Short mmCIF file of N, CA and C in Angstrom, two decimals:
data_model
loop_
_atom_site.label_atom_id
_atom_site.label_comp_id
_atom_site.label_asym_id
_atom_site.label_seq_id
_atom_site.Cartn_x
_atom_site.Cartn_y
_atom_site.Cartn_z
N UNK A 30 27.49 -26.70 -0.24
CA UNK A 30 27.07 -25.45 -0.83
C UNK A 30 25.76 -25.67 -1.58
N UNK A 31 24.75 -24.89 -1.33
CA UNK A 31 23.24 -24.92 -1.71
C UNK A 31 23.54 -24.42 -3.54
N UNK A 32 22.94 -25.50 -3.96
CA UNK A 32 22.61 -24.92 -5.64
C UNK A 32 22.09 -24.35 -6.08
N UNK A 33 21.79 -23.65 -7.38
CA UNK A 33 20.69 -22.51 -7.62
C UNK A 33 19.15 -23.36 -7.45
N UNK A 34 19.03 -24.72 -7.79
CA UNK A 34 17.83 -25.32 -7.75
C UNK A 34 17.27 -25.42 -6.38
N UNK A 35 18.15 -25.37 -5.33
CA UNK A 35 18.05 -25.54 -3.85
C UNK A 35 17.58 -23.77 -3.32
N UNK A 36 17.69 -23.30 -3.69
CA UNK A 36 17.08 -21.78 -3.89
C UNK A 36 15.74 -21.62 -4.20
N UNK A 37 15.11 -22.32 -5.23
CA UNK A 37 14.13 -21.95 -5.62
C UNK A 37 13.07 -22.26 -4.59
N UNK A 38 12.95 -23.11 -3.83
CA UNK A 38 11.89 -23.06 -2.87
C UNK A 38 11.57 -22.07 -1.72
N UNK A 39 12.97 -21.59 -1.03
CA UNK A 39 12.98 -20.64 -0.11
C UNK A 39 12.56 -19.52 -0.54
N UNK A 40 13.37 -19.19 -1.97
CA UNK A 40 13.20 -17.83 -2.73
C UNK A 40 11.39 -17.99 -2.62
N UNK A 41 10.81 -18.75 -3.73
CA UNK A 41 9.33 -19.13 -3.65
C UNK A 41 8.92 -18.29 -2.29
N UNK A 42 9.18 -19.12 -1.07
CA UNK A 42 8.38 -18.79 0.07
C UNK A 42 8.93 -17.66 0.84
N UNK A 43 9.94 -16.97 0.73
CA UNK A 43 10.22 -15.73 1.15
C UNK A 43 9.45 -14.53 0.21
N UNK A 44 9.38 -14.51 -0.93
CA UNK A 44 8.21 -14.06 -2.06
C UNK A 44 6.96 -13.82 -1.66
N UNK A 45 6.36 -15.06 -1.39
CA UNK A 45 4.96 -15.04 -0.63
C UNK A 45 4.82 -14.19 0.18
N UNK A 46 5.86 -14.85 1.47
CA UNK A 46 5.72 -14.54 2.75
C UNK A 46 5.56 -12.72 2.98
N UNK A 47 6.60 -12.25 1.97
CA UNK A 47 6.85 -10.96 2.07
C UNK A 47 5.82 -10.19 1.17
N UNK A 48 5.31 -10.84 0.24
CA UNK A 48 4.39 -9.68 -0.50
C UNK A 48 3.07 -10.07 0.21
N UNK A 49 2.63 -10.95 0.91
CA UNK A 49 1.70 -11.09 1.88
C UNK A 49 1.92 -10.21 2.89
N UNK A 50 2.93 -10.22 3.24
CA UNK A 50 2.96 -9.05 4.29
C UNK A 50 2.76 -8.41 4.38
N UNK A 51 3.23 -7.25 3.00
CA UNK A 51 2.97 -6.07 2.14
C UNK A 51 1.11 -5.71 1.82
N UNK A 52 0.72 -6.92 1.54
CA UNK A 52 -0.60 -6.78 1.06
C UNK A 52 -1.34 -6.39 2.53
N UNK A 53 -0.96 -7.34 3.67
CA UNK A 53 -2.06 -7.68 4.60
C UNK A 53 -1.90 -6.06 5.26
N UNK A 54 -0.50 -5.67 5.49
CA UNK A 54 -0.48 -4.16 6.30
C UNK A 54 -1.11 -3.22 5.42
N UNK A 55 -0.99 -3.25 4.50
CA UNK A 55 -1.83 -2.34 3.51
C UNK A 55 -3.35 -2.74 3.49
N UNK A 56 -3.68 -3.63 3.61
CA UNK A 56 -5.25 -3.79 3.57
C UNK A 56 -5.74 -3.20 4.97
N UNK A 57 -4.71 -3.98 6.13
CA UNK A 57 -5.24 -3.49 7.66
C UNK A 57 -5.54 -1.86 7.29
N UNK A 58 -4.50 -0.88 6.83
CA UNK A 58 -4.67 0.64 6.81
C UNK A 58 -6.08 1.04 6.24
N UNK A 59 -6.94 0.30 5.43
CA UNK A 59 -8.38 0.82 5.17
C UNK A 59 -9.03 0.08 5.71
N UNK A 60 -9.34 -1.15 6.27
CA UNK A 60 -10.05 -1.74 7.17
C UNK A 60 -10.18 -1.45 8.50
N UNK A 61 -8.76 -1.48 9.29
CA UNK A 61 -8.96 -1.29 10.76
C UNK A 61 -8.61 0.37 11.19
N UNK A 62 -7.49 0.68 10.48
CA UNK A 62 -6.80 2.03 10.73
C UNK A 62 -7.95 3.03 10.25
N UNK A 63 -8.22 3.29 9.18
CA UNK A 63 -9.00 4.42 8.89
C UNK A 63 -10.17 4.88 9.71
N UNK A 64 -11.09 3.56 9.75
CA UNK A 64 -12.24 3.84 10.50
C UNK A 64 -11.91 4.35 12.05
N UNK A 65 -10.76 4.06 12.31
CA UNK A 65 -10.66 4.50 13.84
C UNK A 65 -9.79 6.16 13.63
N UNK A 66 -9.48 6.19 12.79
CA UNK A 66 -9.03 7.65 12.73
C UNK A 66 -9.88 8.44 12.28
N UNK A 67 -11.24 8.26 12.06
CA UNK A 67 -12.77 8.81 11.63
C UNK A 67 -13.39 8.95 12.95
N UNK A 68 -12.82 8.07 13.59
CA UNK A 68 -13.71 8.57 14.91
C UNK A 68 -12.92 10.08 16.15
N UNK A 69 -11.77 9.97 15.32
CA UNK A 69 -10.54 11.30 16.41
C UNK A 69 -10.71 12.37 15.68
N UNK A 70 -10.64 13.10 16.69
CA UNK A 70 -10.76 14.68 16.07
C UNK A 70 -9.86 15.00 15.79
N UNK A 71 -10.24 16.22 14.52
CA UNK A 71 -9.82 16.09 13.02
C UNK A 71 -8.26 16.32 13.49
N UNK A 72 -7.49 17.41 14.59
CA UNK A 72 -6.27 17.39 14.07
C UNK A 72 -5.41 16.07 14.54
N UNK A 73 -6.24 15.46 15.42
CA UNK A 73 -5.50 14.15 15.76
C UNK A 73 -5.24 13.16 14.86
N UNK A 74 -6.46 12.93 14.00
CA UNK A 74 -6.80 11.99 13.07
C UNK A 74 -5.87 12.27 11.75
N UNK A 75 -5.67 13.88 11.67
CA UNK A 75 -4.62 14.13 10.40
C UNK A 75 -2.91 14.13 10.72
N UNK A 76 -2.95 14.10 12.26
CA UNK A 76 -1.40 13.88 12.20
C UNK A 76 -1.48 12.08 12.32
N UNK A 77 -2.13 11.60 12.95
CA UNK A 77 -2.01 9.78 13.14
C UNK A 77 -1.97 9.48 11.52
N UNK A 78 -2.58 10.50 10.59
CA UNK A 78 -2.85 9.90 9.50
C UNK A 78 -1.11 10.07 8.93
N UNK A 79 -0.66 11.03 8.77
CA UNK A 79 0.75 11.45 8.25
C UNK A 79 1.76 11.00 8.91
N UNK A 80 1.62 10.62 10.28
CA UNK A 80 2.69 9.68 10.74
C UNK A 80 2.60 8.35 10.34
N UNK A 81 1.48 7.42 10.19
CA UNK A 81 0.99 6.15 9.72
C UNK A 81 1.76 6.26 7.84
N UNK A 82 1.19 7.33 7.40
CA UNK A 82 1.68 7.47 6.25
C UNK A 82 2.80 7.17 5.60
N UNK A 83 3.81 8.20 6.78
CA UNK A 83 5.08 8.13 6.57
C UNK A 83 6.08 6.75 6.68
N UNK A 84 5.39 6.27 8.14
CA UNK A 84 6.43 4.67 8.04
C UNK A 84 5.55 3.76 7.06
N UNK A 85 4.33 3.85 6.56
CA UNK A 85 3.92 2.92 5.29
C UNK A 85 4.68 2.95 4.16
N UNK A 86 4.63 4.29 3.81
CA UNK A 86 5.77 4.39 2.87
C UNK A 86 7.34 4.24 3.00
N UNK A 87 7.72 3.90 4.03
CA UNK A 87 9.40 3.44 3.98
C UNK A 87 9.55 2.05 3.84
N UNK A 88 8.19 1.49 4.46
CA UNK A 88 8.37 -0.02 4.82
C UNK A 88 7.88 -0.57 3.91
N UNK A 89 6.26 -0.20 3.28
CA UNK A 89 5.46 -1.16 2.64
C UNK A 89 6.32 -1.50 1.01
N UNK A 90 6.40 -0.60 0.38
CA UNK A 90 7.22 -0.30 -0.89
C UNK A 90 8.23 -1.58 -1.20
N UNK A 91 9.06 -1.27 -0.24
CA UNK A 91 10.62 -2.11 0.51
C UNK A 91 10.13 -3.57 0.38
N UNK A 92 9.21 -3.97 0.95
CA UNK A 92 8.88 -4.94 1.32
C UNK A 92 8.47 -5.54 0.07
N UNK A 93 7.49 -5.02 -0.68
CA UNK A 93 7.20 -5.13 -2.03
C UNK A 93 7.99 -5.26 -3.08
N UNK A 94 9.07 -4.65 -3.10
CA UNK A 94 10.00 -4.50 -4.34
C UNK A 94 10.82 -5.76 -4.23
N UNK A 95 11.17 -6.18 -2.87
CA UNK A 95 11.87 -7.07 -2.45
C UNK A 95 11.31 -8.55 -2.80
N UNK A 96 10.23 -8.41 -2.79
CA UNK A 96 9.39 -9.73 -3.38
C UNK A 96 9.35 -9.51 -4.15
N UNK A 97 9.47 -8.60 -5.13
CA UNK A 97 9.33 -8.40 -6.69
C UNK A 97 10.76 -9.14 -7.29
N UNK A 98 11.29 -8.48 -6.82
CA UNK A 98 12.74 -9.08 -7.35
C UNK A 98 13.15 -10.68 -7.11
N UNK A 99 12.33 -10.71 -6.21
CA UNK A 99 12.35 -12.60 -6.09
C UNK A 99 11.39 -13.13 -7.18
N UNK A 100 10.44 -13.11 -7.28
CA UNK A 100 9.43 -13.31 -7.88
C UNK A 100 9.95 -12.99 -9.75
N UNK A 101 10.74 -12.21 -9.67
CA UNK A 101 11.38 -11.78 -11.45
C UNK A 101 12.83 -13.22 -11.18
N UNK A 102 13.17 -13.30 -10.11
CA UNK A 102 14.15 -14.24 -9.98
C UNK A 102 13.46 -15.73 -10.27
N UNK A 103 12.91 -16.01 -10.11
CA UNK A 103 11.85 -17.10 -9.98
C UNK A 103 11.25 -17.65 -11.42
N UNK A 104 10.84 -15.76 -11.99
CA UNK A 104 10.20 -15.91 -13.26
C UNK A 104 11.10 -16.51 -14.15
N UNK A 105 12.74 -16.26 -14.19
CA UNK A 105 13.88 -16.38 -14.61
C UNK A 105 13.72 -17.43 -15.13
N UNK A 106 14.05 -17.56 -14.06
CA UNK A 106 14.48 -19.07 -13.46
C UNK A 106 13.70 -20.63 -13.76
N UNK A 107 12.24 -19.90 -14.06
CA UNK A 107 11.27 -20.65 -13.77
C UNK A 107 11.39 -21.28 -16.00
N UNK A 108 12.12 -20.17 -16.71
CA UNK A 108 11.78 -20.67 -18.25
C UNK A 108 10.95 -20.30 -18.80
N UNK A 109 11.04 -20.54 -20.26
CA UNK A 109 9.86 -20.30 -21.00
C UNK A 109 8.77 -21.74 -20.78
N UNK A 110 7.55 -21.39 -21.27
CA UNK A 110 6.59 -22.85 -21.39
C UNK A 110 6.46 -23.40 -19.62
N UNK A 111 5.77 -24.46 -20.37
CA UNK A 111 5.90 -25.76 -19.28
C UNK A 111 5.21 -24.93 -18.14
N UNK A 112 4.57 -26.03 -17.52
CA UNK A 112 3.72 -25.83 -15.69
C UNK A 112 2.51 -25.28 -16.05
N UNK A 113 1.85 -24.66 -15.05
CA UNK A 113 0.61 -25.00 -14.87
C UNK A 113 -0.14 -23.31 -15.90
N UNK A 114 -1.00 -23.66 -16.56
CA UNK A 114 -1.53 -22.56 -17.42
C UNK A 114 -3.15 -21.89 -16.80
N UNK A 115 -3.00 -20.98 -16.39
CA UNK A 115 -3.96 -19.68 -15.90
C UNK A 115 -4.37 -18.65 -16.65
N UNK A 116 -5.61 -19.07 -17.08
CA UNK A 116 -5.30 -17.73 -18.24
C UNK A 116 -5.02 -18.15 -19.03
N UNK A 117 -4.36 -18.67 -19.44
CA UNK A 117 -3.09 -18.28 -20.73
C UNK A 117 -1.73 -18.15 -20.22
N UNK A 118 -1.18 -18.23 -18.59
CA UNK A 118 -0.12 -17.83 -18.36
C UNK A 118 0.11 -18.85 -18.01
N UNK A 119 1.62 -19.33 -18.41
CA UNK A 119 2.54 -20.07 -17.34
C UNK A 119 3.07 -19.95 -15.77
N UNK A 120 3.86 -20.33 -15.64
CA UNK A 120 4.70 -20.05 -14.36
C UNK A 120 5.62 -19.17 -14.06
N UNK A 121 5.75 -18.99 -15.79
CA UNK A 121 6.88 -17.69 -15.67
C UNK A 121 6.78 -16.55 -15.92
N UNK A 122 5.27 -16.51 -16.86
CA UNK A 122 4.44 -15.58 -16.55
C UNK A 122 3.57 -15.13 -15.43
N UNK A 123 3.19 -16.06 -14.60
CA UNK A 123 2.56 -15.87 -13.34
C UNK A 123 3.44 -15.13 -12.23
N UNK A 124 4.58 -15.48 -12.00
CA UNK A 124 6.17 -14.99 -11.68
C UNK A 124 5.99 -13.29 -11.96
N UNK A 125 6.30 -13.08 -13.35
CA UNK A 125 6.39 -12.10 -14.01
C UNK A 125 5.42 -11.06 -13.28
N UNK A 126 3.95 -11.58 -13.72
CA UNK A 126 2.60 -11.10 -13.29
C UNK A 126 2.67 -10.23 -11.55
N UNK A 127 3.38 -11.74 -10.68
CA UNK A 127 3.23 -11.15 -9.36
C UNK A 127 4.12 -10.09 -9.38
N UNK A 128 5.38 -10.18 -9.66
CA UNK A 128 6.72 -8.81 -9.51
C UNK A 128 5.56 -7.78 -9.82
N UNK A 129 4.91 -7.41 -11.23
CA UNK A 129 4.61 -6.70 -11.58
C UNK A 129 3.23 -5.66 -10.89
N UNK A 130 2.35 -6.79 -10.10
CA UNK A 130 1.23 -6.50 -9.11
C UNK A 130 2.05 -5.85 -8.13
N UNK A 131 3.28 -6.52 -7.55
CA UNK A 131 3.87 -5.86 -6.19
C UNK A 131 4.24 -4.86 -6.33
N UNK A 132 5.10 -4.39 -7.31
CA UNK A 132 5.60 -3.29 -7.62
C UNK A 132 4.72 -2.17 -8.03
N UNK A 133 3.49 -2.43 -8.60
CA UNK A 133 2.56 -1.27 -9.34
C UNK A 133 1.74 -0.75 -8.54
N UNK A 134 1.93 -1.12 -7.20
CA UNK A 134 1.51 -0.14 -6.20
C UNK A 134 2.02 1.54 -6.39
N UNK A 135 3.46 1.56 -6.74
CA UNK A 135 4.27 2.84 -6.51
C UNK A 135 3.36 3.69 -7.71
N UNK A 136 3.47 3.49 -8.95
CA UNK A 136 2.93 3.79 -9.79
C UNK A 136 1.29 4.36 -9.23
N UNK A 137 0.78 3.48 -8.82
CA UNK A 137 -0.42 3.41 -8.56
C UNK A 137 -0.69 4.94 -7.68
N UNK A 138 0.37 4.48 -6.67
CA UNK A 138 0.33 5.87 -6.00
C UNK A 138 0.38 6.65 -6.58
N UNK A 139 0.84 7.48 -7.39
CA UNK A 139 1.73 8.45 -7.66
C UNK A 139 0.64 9.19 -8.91
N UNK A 140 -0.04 8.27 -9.65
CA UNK A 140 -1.30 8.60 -10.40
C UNK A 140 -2.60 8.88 -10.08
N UNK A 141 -2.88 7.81 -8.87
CA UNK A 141 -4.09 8.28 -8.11
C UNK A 141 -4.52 8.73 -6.86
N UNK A 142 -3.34 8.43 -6.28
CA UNK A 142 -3.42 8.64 -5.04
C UNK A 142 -2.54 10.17 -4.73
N UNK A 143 -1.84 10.60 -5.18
CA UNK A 143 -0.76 11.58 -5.00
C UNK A 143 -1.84 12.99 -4.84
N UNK A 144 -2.97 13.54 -5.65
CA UNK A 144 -3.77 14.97 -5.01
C UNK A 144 -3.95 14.31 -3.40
N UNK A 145 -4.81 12.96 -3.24
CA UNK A 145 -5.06 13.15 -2.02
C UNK A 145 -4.24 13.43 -0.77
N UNK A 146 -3.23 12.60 -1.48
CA UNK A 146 -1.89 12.59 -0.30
C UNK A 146 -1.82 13.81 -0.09
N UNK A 147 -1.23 14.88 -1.10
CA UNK A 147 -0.77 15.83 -0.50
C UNK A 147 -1.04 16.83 -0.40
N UNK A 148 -2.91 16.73 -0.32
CA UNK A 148 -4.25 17.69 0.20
C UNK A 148 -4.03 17.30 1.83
N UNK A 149 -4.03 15.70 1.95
CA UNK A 149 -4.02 15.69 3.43
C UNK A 149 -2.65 16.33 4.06
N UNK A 150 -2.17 16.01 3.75
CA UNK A 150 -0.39 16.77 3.86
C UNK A 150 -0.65 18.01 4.55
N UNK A 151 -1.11 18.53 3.34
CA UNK A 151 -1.53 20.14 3.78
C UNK A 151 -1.94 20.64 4.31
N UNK A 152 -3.22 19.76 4.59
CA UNK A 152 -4.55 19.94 5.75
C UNK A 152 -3.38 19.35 7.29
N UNK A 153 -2.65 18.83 7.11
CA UNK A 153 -1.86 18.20 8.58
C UNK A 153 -1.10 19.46 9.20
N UNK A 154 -0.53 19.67 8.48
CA UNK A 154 0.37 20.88 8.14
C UNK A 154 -0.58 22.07 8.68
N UNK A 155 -1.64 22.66 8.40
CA UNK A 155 -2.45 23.61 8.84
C UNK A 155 -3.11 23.44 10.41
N UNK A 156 -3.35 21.95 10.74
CA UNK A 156 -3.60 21.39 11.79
C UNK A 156 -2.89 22.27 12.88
N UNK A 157 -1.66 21.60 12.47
CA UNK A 157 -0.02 21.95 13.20
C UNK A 157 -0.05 23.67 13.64
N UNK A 158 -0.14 24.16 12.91
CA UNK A 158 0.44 25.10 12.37
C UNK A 158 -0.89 26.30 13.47
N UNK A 159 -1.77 25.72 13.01
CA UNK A 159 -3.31 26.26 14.39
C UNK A 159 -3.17 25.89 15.30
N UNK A 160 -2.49 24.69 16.01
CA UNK A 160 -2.62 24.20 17.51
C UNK A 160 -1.37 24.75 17.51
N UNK A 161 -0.19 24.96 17.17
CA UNK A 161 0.99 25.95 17.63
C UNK A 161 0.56 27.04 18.04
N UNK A 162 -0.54 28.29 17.11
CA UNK A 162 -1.40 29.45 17.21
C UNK A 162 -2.12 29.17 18.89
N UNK A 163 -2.07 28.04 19.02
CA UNK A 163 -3.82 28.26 19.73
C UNK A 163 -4.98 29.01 19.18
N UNK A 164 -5.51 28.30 17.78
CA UNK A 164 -6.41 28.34 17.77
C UNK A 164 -7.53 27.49 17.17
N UNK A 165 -7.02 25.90 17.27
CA UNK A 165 -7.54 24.76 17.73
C UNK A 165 -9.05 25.05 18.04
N UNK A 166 -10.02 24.50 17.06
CA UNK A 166 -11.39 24.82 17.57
C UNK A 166 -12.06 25.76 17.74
N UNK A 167 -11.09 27.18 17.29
CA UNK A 167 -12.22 28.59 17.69
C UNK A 167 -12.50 28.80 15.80
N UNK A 168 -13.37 28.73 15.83
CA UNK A 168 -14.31 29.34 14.32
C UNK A 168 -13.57 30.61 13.93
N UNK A 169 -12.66 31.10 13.57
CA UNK A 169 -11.77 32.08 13.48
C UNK A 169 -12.81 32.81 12.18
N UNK A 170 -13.24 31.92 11.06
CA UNK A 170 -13.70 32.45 9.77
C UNK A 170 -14.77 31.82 9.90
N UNK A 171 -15.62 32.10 10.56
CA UNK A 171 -17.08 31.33 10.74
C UNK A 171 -17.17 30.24 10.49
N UNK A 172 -17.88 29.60 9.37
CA UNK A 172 -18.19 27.94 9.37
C UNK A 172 -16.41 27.16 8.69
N UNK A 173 -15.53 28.12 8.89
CA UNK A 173 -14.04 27.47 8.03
C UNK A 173 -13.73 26.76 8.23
N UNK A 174 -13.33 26.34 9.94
CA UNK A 174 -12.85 25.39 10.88
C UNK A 174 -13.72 24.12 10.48
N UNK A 175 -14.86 24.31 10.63
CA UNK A 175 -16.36 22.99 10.73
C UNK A 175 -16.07 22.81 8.71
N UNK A 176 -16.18 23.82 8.13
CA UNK A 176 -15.80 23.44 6.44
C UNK A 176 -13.96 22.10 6.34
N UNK A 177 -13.71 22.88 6.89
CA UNK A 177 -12.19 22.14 7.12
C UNK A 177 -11.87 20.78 7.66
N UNK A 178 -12.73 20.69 8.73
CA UNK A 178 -12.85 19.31 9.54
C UNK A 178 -13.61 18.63 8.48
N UNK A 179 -14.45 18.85 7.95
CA UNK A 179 -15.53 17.82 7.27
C UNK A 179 -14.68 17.45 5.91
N UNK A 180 -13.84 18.26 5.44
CA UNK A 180 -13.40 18.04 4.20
C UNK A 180 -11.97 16.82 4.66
N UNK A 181 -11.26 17.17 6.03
CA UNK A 181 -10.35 15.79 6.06
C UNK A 181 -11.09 14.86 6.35
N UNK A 182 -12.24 14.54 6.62
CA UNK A 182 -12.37 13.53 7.35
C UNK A 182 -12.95 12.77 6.09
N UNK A 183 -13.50 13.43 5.44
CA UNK A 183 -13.71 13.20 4.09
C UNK A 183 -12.68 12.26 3.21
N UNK A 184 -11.83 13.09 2.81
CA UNK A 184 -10.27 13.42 2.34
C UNK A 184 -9.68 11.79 3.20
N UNK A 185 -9.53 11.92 4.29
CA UNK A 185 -9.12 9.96 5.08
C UNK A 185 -9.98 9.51 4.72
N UNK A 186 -11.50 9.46 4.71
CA UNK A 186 -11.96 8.25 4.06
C UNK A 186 -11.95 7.96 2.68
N UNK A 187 -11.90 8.75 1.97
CA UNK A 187 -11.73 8.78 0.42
C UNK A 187 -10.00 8.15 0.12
N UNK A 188 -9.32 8.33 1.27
CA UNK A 188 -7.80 7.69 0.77
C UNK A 188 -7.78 6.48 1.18
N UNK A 189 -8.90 6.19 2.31
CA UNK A 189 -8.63 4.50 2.61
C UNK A 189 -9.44 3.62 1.39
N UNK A 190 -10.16 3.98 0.52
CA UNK A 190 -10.93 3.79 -0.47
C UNK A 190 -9.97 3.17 -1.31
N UNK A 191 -8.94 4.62 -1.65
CA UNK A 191 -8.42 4.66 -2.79
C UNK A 191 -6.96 3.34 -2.64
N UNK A 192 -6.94 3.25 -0.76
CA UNK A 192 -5.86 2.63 -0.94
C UNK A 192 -6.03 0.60 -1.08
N UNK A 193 -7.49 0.56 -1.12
CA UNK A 193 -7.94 -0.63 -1.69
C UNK A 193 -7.51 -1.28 -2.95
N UNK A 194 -7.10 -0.20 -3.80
CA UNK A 194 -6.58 -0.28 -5.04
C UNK A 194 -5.24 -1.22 -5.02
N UNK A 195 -4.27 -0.43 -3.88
CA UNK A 195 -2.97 -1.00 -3.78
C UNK A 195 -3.26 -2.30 -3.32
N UNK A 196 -3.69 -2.37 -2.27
CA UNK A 196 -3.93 -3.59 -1.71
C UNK A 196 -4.99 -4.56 -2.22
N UNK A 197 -5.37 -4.41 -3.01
CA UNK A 197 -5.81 -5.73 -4.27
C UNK A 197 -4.62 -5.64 -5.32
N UNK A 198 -3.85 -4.97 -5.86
CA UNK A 198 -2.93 -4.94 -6.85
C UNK A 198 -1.84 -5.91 -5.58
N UNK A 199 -1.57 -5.71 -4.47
CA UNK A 199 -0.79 -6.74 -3.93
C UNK A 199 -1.04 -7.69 -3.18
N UNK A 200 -2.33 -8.42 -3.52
CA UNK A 200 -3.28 -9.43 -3.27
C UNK A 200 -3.24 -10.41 -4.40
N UNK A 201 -3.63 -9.55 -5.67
CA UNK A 201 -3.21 -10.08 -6.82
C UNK A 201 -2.11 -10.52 -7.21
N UNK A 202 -0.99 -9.90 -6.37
CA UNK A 202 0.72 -10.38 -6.82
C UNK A 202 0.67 -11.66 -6.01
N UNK A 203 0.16 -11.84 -4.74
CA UNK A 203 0.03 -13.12 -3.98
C UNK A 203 -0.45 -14.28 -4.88
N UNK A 204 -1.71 -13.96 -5.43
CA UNK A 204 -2.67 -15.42 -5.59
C UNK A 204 -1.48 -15.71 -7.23
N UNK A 205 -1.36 -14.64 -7.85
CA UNK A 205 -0.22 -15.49 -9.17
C UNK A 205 1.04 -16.15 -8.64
N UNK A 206 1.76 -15.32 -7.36
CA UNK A 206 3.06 -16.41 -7.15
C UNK A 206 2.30 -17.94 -6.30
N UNK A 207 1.03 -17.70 -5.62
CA UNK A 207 0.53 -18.79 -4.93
C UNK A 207 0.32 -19.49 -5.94
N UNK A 208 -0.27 -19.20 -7.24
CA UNK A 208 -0.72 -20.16 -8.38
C UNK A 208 0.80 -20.92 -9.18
N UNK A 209 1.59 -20.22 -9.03
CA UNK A 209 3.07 -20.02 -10.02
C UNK A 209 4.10 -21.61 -8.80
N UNK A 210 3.64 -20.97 -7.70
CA UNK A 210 4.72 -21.98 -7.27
C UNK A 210 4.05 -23.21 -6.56
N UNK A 211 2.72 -23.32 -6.40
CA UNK A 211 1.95 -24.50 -6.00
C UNK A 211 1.26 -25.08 -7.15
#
């Protein structure tokens, strides 16, 4: 039977492994994803955007919290004092530090990111709601349609911006458990 000390290494590298994960799919979404949904027209680009959206948010979070809770297990675990000092932080503060980077994505969302989200939402939703109409592309209100397109495309690049934020806040949870357990 494995001991709690026989834990701490796997825990360690399942931590990593998983808030790396978290970080890297979240970084791919403003690096590779956005720019290619800048190039599709607009109602394509706003539903790819709200479907992408939707499984980010079931998965990325999950994935995050889950290393958080290792990483607070770790911090535990890890004591007061003693090991390697960063900052000013220990190991069990570094621990602490990463849970707290992984997790403050949600937050993060929800303060800065939440008008955009659910402007694009809306704008997806109207997309929908005109190509059901058939009327996809006809200038119905003169420049509205061409006002409308320019403002999502806008609106996606301004959220892949914003979602740089998350994904350095869980970049940052990486390099403290990388510092904490190496």
């Amino acid at each position: 039977m494995a001991t709690t000390t026989d834990l701490t290494r796997p825990t360690a590298i399942t931590a990593l492994l998983l808030s790396s994960l978290a970080a890297g799919v979240n970084l791919s979404l403003s690096t590779f994803l956005v720019p290619r949904l800048l190039e599709s027209p607009t109602p394509t680009m706003l539903t790819q955007w709200a479907r992408t959206y939707s499984r980010g948010a079931k998965t990325i979070p999950t994935t995050a919290a889950v290393a958080a809770a290792a990483y607070i297990w770790l911090g535990w675990k890890a004591g007061p004092g003693g090991g390697v000092r960063v900052l000013g932080l220990g190991v069990r503060e570094l621990y602490y530090a990463a849970a707290a980077l992984s997790v403050g994505m949600a937050p993060y969302t929800v303060l800065v990111m939440q008008g955009t989200n659910d402007e694009l939402h809306r704008l997806e939703k109207v997309a929908n709601a005109q190509k059901k109409a058939g009327v996809v592309g006809v200038a119905a209100a003169g420049d509205e349609v061409v006002v409308q397109e320019k403002s999502a495309k806008a609106l996606v690049d301004w959220w892949g911006l914003l979602n740089l934020g998350r994904a350095g806040m869980l970049i940052g949870g990486v390099v403290c458990g990388l510092v904490a357990t190496f």
